[in-house]
Short mmCIF file of C-alpha atoms and ligand atoms in Angstrom, two decimals:
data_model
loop_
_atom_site.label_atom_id
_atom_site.label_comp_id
_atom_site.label_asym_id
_atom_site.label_seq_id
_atom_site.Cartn_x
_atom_site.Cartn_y
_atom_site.Cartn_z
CA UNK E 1 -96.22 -14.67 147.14
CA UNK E 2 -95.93 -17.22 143.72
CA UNK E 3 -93.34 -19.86 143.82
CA UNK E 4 -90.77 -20.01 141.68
CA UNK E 5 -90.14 -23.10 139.62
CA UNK E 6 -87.15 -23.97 142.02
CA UNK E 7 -88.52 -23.13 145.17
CA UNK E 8 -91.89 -26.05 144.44
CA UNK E 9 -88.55 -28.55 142.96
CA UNK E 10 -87.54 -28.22 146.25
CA UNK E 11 -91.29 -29.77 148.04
CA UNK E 12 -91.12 -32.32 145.16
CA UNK E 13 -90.21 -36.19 145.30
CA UNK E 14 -87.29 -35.57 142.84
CA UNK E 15 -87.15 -39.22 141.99
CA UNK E 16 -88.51 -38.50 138.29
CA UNK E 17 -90.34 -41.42 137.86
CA UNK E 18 -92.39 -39.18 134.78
CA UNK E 19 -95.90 -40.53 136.02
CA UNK E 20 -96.87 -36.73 135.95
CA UNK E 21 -95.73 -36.91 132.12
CA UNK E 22 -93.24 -34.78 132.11
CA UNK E 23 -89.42 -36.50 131.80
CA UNK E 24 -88.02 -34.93 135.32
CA UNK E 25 -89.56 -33.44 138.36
CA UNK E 26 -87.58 -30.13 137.54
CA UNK E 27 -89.87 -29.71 134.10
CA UNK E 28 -93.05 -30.78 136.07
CA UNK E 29 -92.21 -27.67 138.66
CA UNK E 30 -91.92 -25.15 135.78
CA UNK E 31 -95.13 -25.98 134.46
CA UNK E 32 -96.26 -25.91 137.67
CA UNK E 33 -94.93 -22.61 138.28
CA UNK E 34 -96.46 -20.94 135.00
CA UNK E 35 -100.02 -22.22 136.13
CA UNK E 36 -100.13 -24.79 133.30
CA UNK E 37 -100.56 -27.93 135.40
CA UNK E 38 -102.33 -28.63 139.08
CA UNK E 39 -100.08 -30.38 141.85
CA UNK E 40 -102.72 -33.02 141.91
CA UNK E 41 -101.18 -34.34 138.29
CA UNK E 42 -97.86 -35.55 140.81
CA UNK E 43 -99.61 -38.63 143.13
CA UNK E 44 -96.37 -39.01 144.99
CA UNK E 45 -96.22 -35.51 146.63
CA UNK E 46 -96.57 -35.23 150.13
CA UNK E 47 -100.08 -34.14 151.71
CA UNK E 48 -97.75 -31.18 153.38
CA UNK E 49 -96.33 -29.87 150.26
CA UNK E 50 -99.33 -30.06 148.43
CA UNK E 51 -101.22 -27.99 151.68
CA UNK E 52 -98.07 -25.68 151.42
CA UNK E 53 -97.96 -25.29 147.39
CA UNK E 54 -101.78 -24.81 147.57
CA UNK E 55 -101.60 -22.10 149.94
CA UNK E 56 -99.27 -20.04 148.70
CA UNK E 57 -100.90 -20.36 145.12
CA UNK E 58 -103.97 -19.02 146.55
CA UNK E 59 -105.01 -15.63 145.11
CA UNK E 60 -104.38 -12.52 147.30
CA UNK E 61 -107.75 -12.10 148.19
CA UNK E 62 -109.80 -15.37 148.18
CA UNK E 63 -112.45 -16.59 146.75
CA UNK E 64 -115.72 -17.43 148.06
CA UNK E 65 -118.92 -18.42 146.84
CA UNK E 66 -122.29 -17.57 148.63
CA UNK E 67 -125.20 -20.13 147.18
CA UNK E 68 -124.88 -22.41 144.62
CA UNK E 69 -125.02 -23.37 141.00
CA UNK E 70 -126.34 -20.66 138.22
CA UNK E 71 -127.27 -18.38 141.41
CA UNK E 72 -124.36 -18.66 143.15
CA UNK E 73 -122.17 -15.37 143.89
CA UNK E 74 -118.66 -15.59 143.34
CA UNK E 75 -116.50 -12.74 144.45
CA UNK E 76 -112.71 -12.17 145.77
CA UNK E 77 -109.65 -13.16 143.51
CA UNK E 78 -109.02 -9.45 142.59
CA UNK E 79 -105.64 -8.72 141.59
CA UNK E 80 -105.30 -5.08 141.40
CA UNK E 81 -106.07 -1.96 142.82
CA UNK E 82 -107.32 -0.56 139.45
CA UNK E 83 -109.41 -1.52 136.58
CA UNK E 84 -106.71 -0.60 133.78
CA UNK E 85 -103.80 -2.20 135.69
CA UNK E 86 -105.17 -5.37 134.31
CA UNK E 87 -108.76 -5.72 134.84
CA UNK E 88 -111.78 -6.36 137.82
CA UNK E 89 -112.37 -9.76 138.51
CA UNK E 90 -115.83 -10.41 139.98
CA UNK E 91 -118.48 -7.84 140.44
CA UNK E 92 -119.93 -7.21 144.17
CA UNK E 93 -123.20 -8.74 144.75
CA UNK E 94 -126.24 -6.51 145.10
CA UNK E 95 -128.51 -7.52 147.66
CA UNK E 96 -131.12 -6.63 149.92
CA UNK E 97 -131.71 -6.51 153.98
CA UNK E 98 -134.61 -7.85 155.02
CA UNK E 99 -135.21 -7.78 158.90
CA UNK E 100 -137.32 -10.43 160.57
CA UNK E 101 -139.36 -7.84 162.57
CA UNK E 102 -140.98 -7.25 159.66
CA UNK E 103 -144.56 -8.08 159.05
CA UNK E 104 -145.40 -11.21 156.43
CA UNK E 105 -146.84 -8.95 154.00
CA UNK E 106 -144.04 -6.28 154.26
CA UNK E 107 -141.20 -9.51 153.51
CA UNK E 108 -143.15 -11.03 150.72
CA UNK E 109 -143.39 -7.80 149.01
CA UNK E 110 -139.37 -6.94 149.58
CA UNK E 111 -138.80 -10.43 147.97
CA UNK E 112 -140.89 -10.05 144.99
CA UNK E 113 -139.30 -7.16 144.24
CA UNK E 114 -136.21 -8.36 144.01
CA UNK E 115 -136.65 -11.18 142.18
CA UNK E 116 -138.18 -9.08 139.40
CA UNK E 117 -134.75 -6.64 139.35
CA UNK E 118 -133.58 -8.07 136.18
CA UNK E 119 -132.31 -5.93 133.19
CA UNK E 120 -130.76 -7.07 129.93
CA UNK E 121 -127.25 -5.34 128.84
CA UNK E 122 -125.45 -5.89 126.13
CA UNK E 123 -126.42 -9.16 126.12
CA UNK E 124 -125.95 -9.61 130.02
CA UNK E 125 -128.29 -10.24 132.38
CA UNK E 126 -128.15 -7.38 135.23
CA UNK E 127 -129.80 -8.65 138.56
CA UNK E 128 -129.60 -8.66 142.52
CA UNK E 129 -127.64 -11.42 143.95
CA UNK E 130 -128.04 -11.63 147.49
CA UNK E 131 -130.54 -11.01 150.55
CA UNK E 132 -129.45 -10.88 153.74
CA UNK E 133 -132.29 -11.62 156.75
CA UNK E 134 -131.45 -10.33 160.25
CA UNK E 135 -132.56 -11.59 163.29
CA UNK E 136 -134.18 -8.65 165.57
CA UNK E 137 -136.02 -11.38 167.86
CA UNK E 138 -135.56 -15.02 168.10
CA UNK E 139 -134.58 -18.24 167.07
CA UNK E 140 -138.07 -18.92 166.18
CA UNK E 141 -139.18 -15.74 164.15
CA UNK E 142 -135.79 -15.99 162.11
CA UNK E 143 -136.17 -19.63 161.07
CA UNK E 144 -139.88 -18.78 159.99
CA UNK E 145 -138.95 -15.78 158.04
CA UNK E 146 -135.73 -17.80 156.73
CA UNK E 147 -137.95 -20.62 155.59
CA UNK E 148 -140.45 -17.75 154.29
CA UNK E 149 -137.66 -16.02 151.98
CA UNK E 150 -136.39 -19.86 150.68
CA UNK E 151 -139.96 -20.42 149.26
CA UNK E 152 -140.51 -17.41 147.56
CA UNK E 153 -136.94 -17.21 145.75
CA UNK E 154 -133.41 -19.26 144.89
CA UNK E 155 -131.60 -15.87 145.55
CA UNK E 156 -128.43 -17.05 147.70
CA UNK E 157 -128.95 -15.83 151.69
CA UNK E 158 -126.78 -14.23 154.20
CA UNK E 159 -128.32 -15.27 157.40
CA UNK E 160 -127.01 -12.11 160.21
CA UNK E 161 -126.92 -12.27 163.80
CA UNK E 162 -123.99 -13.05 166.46
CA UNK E 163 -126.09 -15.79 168.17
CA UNK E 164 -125.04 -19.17 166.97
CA UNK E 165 -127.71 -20.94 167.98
CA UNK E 166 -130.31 -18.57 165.94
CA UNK E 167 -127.64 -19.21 162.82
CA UNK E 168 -127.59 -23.10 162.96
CA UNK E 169 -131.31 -23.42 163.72
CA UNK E 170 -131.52 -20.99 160.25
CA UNK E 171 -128.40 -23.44 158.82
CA UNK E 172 -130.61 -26.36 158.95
CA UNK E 173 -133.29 -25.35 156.89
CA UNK E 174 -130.70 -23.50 154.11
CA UNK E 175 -127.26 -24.96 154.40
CA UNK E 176 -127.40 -26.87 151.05
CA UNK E 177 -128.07 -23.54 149.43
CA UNK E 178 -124.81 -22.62 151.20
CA UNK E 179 -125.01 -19.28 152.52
CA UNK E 180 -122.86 -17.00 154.28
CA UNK E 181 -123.11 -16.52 157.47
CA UNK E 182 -122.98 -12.89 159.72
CA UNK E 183 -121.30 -12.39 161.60
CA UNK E 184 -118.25 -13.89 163.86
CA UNK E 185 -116.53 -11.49 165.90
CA UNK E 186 -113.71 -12.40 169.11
CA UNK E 187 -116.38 -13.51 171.22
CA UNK E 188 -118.38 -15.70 169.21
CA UNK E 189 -115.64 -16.77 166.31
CA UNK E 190 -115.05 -20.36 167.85
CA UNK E 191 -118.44 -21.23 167.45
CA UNK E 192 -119.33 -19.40 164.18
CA UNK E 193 -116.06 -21.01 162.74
CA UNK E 194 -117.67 -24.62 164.14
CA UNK E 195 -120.95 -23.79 162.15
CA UNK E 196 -119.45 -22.41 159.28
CA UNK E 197 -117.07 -25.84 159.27
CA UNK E 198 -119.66 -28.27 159.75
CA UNK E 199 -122.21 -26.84 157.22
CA UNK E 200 -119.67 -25.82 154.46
CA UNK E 201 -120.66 -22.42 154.64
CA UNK E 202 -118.69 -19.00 154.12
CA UNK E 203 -118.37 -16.81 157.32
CA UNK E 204 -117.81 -13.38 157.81
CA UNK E 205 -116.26 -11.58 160.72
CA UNK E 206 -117.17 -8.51 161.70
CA UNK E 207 -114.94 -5.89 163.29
CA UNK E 208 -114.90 -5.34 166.87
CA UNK E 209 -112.36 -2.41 167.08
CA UNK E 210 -110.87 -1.37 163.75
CA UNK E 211 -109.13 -3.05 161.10
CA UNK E 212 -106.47 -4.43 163.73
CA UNK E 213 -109.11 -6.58 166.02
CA UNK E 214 -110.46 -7.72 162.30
CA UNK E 215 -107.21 -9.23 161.02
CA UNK E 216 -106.74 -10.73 164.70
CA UNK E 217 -109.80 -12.40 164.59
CA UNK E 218 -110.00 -13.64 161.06
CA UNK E 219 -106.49 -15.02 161.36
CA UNK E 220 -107.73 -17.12 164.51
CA UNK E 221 -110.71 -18.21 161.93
CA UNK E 222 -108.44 -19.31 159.46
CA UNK E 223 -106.09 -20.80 161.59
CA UNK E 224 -108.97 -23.26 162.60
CA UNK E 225 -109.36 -24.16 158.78
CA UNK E 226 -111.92 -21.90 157.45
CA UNK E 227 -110.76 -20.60 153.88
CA UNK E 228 -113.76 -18.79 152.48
CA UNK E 229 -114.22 -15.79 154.81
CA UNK E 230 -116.14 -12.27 154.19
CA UNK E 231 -114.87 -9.38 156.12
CA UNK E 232 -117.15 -6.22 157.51
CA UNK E 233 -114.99 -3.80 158.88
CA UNK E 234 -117.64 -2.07 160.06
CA UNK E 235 -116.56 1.43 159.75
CA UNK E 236 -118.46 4.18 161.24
CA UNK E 237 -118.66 7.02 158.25
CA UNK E 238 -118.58 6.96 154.78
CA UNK E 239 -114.40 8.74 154.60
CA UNK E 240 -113.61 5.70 157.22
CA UNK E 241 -115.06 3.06 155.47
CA UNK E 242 -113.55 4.73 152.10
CA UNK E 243 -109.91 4.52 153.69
CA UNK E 244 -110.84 0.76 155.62
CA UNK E 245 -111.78 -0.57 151.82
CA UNK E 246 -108.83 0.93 150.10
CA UNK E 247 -106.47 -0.18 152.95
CA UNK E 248 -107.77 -3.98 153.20
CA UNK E 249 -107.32 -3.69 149.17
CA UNK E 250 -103.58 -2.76 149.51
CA UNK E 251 -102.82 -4.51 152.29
CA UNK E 252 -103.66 -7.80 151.18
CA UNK E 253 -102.58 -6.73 146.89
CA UNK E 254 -99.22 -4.99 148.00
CA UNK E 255 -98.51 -6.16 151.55
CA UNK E 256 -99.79 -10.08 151.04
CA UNK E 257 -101.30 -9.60 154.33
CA UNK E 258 -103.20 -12.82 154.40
CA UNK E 259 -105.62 -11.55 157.66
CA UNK E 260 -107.20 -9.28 155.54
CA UNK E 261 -106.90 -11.06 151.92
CA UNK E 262 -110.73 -11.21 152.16
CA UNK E 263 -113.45 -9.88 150.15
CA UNK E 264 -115.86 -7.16 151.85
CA UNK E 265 -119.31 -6.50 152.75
CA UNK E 266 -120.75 -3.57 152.93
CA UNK E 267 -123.99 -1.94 153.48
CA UNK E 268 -124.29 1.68 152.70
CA UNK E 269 -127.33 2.29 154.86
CA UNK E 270 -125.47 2.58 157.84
CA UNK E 271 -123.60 5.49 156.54
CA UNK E 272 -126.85 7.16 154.81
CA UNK E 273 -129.34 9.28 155.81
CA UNK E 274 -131.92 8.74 153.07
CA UNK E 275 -132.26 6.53 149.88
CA UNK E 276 -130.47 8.72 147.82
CA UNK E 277 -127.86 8.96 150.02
CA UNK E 278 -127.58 5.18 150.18
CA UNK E 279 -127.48 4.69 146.43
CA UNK E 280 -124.56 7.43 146.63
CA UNK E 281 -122.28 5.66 148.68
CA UNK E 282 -123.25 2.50 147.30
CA UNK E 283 -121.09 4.00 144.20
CA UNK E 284 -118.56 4.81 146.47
CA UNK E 285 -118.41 1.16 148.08
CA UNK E 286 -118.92 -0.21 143.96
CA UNK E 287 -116.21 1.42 143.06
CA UNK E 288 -113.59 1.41 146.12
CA UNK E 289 -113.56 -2.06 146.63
CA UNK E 290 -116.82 -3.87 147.85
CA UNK E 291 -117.45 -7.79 147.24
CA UNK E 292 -120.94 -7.15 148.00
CA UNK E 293 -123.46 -4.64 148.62
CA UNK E 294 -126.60 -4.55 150.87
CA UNK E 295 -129.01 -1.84 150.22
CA UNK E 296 -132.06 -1.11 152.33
CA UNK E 297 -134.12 -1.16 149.48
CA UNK E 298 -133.01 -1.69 145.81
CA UNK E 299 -135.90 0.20 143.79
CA UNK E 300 -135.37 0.07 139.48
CA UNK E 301 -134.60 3.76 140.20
CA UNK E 302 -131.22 2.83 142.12
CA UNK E 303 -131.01 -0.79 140.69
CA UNK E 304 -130.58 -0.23 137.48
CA UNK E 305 -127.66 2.94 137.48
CA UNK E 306 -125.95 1.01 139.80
CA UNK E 307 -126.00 -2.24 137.55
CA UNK E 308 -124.91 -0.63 134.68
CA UNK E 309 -121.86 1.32 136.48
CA UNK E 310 -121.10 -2.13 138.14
CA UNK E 311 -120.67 -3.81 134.67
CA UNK E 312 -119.00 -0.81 132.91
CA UNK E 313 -116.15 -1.34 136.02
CA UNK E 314 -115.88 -4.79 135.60
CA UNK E 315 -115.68 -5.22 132.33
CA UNK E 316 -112.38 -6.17 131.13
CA UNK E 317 -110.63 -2.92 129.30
CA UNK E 318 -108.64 -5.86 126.55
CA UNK E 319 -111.60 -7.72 125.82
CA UNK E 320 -114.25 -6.09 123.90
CA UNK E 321 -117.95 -7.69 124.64
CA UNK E 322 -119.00 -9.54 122.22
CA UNK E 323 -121.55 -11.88 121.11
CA UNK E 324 -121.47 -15.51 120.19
CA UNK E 325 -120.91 -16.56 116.39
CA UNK E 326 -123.78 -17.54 115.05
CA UNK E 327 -127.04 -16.77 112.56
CA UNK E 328 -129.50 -14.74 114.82
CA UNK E 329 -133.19 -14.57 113.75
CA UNK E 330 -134.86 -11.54 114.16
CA UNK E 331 -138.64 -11.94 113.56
CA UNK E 332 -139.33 -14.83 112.06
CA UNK E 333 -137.32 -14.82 109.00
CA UNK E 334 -138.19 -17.47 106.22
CA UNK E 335 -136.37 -18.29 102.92
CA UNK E 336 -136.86 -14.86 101.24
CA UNK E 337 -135.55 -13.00 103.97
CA UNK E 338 -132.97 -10.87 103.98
CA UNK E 339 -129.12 -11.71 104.84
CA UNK E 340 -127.48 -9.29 106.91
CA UNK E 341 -123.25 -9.72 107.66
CA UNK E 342 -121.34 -7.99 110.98
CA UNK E 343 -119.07 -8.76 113.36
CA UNK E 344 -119.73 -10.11 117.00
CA UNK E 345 -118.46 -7.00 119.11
CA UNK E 346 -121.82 -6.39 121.40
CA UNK E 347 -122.36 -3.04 120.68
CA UNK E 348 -122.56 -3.53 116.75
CA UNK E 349 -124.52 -7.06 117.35
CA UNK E 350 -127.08 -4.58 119.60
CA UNK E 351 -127.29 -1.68 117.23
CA UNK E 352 -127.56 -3.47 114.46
CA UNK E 353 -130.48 -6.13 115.35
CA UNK E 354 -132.47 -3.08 117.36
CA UNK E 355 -132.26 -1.26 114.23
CA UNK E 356 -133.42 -4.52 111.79
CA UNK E 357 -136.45 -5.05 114.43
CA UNK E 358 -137.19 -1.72 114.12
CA UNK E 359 -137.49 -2.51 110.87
CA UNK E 360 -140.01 -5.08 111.23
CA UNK E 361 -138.70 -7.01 108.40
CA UNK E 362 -138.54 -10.68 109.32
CA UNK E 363 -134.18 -11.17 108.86
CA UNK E 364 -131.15 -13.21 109.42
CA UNK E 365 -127.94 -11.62 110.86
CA UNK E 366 -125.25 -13.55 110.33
CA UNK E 367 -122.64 -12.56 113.48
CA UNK E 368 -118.72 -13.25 112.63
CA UNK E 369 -116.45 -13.63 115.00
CA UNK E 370 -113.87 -10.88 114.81
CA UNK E 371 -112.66 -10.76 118.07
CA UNK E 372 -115.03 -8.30 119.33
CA UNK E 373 -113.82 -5.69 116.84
CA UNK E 374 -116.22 -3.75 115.15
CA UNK E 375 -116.41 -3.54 111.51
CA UNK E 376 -113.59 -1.16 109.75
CA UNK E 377 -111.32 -1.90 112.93
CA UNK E 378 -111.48 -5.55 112.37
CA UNK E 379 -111.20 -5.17 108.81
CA UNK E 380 -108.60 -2.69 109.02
CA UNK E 381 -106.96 -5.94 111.32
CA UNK E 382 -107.30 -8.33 108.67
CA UNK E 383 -110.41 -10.35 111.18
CA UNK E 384 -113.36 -8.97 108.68
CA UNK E 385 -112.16 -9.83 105.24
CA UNK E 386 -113.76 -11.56 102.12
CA UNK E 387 -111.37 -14.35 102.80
CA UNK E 388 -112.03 -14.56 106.54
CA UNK E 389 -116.28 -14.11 105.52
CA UNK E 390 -116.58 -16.34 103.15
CA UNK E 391 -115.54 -19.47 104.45
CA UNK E 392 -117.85 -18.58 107.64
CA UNK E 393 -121.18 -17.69 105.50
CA UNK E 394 -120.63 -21.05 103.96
CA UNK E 395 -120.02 -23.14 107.27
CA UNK E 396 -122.72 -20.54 109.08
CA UNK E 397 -125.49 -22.71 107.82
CA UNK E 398 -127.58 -19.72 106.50
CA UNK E 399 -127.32 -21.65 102.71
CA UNK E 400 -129.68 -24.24 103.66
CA UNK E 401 -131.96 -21.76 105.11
CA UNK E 402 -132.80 -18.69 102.09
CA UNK E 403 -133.91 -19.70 98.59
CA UNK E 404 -131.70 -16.50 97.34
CA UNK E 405 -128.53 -15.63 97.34
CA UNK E 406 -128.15 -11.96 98.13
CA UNK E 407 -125.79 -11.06 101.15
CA UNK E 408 -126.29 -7.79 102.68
CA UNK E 409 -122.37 -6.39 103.90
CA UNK E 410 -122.01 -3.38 105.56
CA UNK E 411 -121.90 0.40 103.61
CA UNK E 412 -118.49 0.84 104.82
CA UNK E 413 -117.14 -2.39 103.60
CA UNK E 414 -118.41 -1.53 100.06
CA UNK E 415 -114.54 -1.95 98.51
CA UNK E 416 -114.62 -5.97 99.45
CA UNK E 417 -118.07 -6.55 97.34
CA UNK E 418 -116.57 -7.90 94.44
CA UNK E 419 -113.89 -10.20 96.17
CA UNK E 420 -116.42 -10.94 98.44
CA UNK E 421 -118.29 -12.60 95.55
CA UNK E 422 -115.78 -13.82 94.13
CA UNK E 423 -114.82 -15.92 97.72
CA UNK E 424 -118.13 -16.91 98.11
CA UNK E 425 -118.50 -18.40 94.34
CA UNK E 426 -120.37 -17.06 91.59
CA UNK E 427 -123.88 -18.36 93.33
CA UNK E 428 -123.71 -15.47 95.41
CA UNK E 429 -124.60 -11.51 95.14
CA UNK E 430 -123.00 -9.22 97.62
CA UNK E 431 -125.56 -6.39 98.27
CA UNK E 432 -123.97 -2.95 99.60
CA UNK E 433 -125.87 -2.22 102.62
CA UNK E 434 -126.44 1.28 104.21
CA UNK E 435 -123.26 2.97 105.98
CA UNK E 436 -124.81 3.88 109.55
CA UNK E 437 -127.25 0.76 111.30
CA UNK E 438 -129.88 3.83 111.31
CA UNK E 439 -130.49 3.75 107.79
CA UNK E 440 -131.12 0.11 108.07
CA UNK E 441 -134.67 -0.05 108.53
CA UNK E 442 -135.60 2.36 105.36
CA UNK E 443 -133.30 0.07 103.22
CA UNK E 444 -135.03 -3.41 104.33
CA UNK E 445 -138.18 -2.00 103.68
CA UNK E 446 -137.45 -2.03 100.07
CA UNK E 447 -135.85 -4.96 100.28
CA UNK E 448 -136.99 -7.90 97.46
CA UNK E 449 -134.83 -11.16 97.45
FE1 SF4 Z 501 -91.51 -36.03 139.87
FE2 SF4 Z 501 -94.00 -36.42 140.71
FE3 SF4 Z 501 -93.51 -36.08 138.13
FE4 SF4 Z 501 -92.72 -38.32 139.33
S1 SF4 Z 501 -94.83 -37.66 139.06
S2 SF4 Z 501 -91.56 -37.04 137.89
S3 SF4 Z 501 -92.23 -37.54 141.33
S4 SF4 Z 501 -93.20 -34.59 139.72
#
């Protein structure tokens, strides 16, 4: 549960010395409270109020990272238990299981398969994010495929099997890749913990026995220190592990049940029959509260639904997509090119340049920021006006770029043309362009600077 400004005064110093630069220790917990400031800014707090303020800052469910740097997979820190309370946080990770009893051949191919999963959205990049390899043998065969799997991608692991001595000999060929490791359960969790401690890697605990032996054991976990842990409840059908996901969400959201505060994996072949069974309760997991999801196989057939459902849920309903500010070239436009004006919401940026390349006439599109509004509702909200357009055409750049001085503005913006020009300065000629992005490439053909 947050503190309240009074209840961090109270772990404070209180001699208001104002090193933190704030006049009293009082102001310095308000801030603190609001989540403008870190605790770190105070040097004379105690190590024991600092442990204590950190923890019970912490988010509901915590974070953890699997891998590192522009691959790693960041999920936990949700806040709600749905998408228009607020919004989703961080998508699940879609991986793949590849078992170590598999031939060479059979795990190259799985890997080069899902390193080519890639799609481009709406100016995001849609890919797989995790592969887990479980041991089926030995120490020996799981380090070889381990060391296999590293060389053929930078794909974050999850190395799964309840022996810790096949997970640290895999831990010392991957560990500065961090990945998570499967799976501690109450036999094994001392030891797992120990690995997962000593090579800075997440840990997940499986269920033994339901939900209750989970939070037992995960609470022993995290009473030895271990922050970043992945829960697998295990559940035996799809309706159990619908009500185990929805009742780890509310319990940890509603309850603050800290056992179970945990992101989830989940792998929906264990509750299907076939493929299209799997990518079926995949969904179900996607949308009922997964933190990531291991397939059996991820073919473009499955991928790429299930990528673009994944980033319609978790994208956040009060922030349109949108696209950076900018001039965009499309072709290779040169100084008699046209000039094309819109806003940065994604879907105009997208329907707008598709339509200009179908075009095939070499452009630049000049891309406002409006706040991700698209063009009559930013304009109708005062973000797309001549007085707002002008000042960003000239500081755009796109002056020193054309020999003319046409700008093309959208159909339905045709009433700002002449204050437009008159913005701009006489140098410039606003052209009307067509209403609908479709008629685009008919006009540009007959365009002449
Ligand atoms: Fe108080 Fe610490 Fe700020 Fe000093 S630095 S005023 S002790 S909060």
């Amino acid at each position: 549960m947050a503190l309240s400004g009074l209840d961090i005064f109270k772990k404070l110093p209180k001699t208001n010395c104002k090193e933190c630069g704030f006049p009293t220790c009082l102001a310095f917990a308000m801030k603190l409270a609001a989540g403008q400031i870190e605790i770190e800014a105070c040097p004379y707090v105690s190590e024991e109020a600092k442990t204590d303020l950190l923890e019970a800052a912490a988010p509901p469910i915590r974070k953890v990272t699997i891998g590192k740097d522009e691959n790693a997979l960041v999920i936990g820190e949700e806040l709600v238990l749905f998408r228009h309370e607020k919004t989703f946080v961080h998508p699940p990770g879609f991986g793949i299981l590849v078992k170590d009893d598999l031939s060479d051949s059979e795990i190259e191919d799985k890997v080069k398969k899902i390193n080519e999963v890639s799609y481009e959205r709406v100016g995001q990049v849609l890919k797989a994010n995790i592969i887990a390899v479980e041991s089926t043998k030995d120490a020996a065969r799981f380090t070889e495929v381990v060391k296999k799997i590293k060389n053929l991608t930078t794909i974050p692991l999850v190395l799964m099997s309840k022996d810790p001595s096949v997970i640290k000999s895999a831990l010392d060929l991957t560990s500065e890749g961090k990945p998570l490791i499967y799976g501690a359960n109450k036999d094994n969790y001392e030891q797992m913990a120990g690995l997962a401690k000593e090579y800075n890697c997440p840990l997940t605990v499986i269920s033994d026995n339901g939900l209750a032996s989970l939070a037992e054991t995960t609470e022993k976990i995290a009473n030895l220190g271990l922050k970043e842990i992945v829960l697998d409840p295990t559940s035996v059908s799809l309706d159990v592990a619908l009500k185990d996901l929805v009742f780890i969400r509310r319990a940890a959201l509603q309850k603050k049940f800290r056992p179970l505060g945990y992101p989830v994996i989940t792998f929906p072949y264990r509750q299907a029959e076939d493929d299209y069974t799997e990518a079926l309760v995949a969904a179900v997991y996607l949308l009922k509260y997964a933190g990531i999801i291991v397939f059996n196989s991820l073919e473009p057939w499955k991928a790429l639904p299930l990528m673009v459902l994944r980033q319609n849920i978790f994208t956040d309903p009060q922030r349109p997509l949108t696209v950076d500010e900018g001039v965009y070239e499309i072709g290779k436009p040169d100084e008699n090119s046209p000039v094309l004006v819109t806003t940065n919401f994604s879907l105009t940026y997208f329907i707008v340049s598709t339509e200009v390349e179908t075009s095939r006439v070499p452009s630049w599109l000049c891309i406002m920021d409006a706040e991700g509004l698209s063009v009559l509702t930013a304009w109708a909200a005062g973000k797309f006006t001549p007085e707002r357009i002008a000042p960003f055409i000239k500081r755009s750049g796109i002056n020193d770029k054309i020999s003319h001085n046409k700008l093309i503005i959208p159909g339905y913006l045709a009433q700002i043309s002449g204050e437009l020009e008159d913005e701009l300065s006489d140098s410039w000629k606003v052209v009307i362009g067509p209403r609908e992005a479709g008629d685009l490439p008919a006009f540009l053909k007959s365009w002449s600077p």
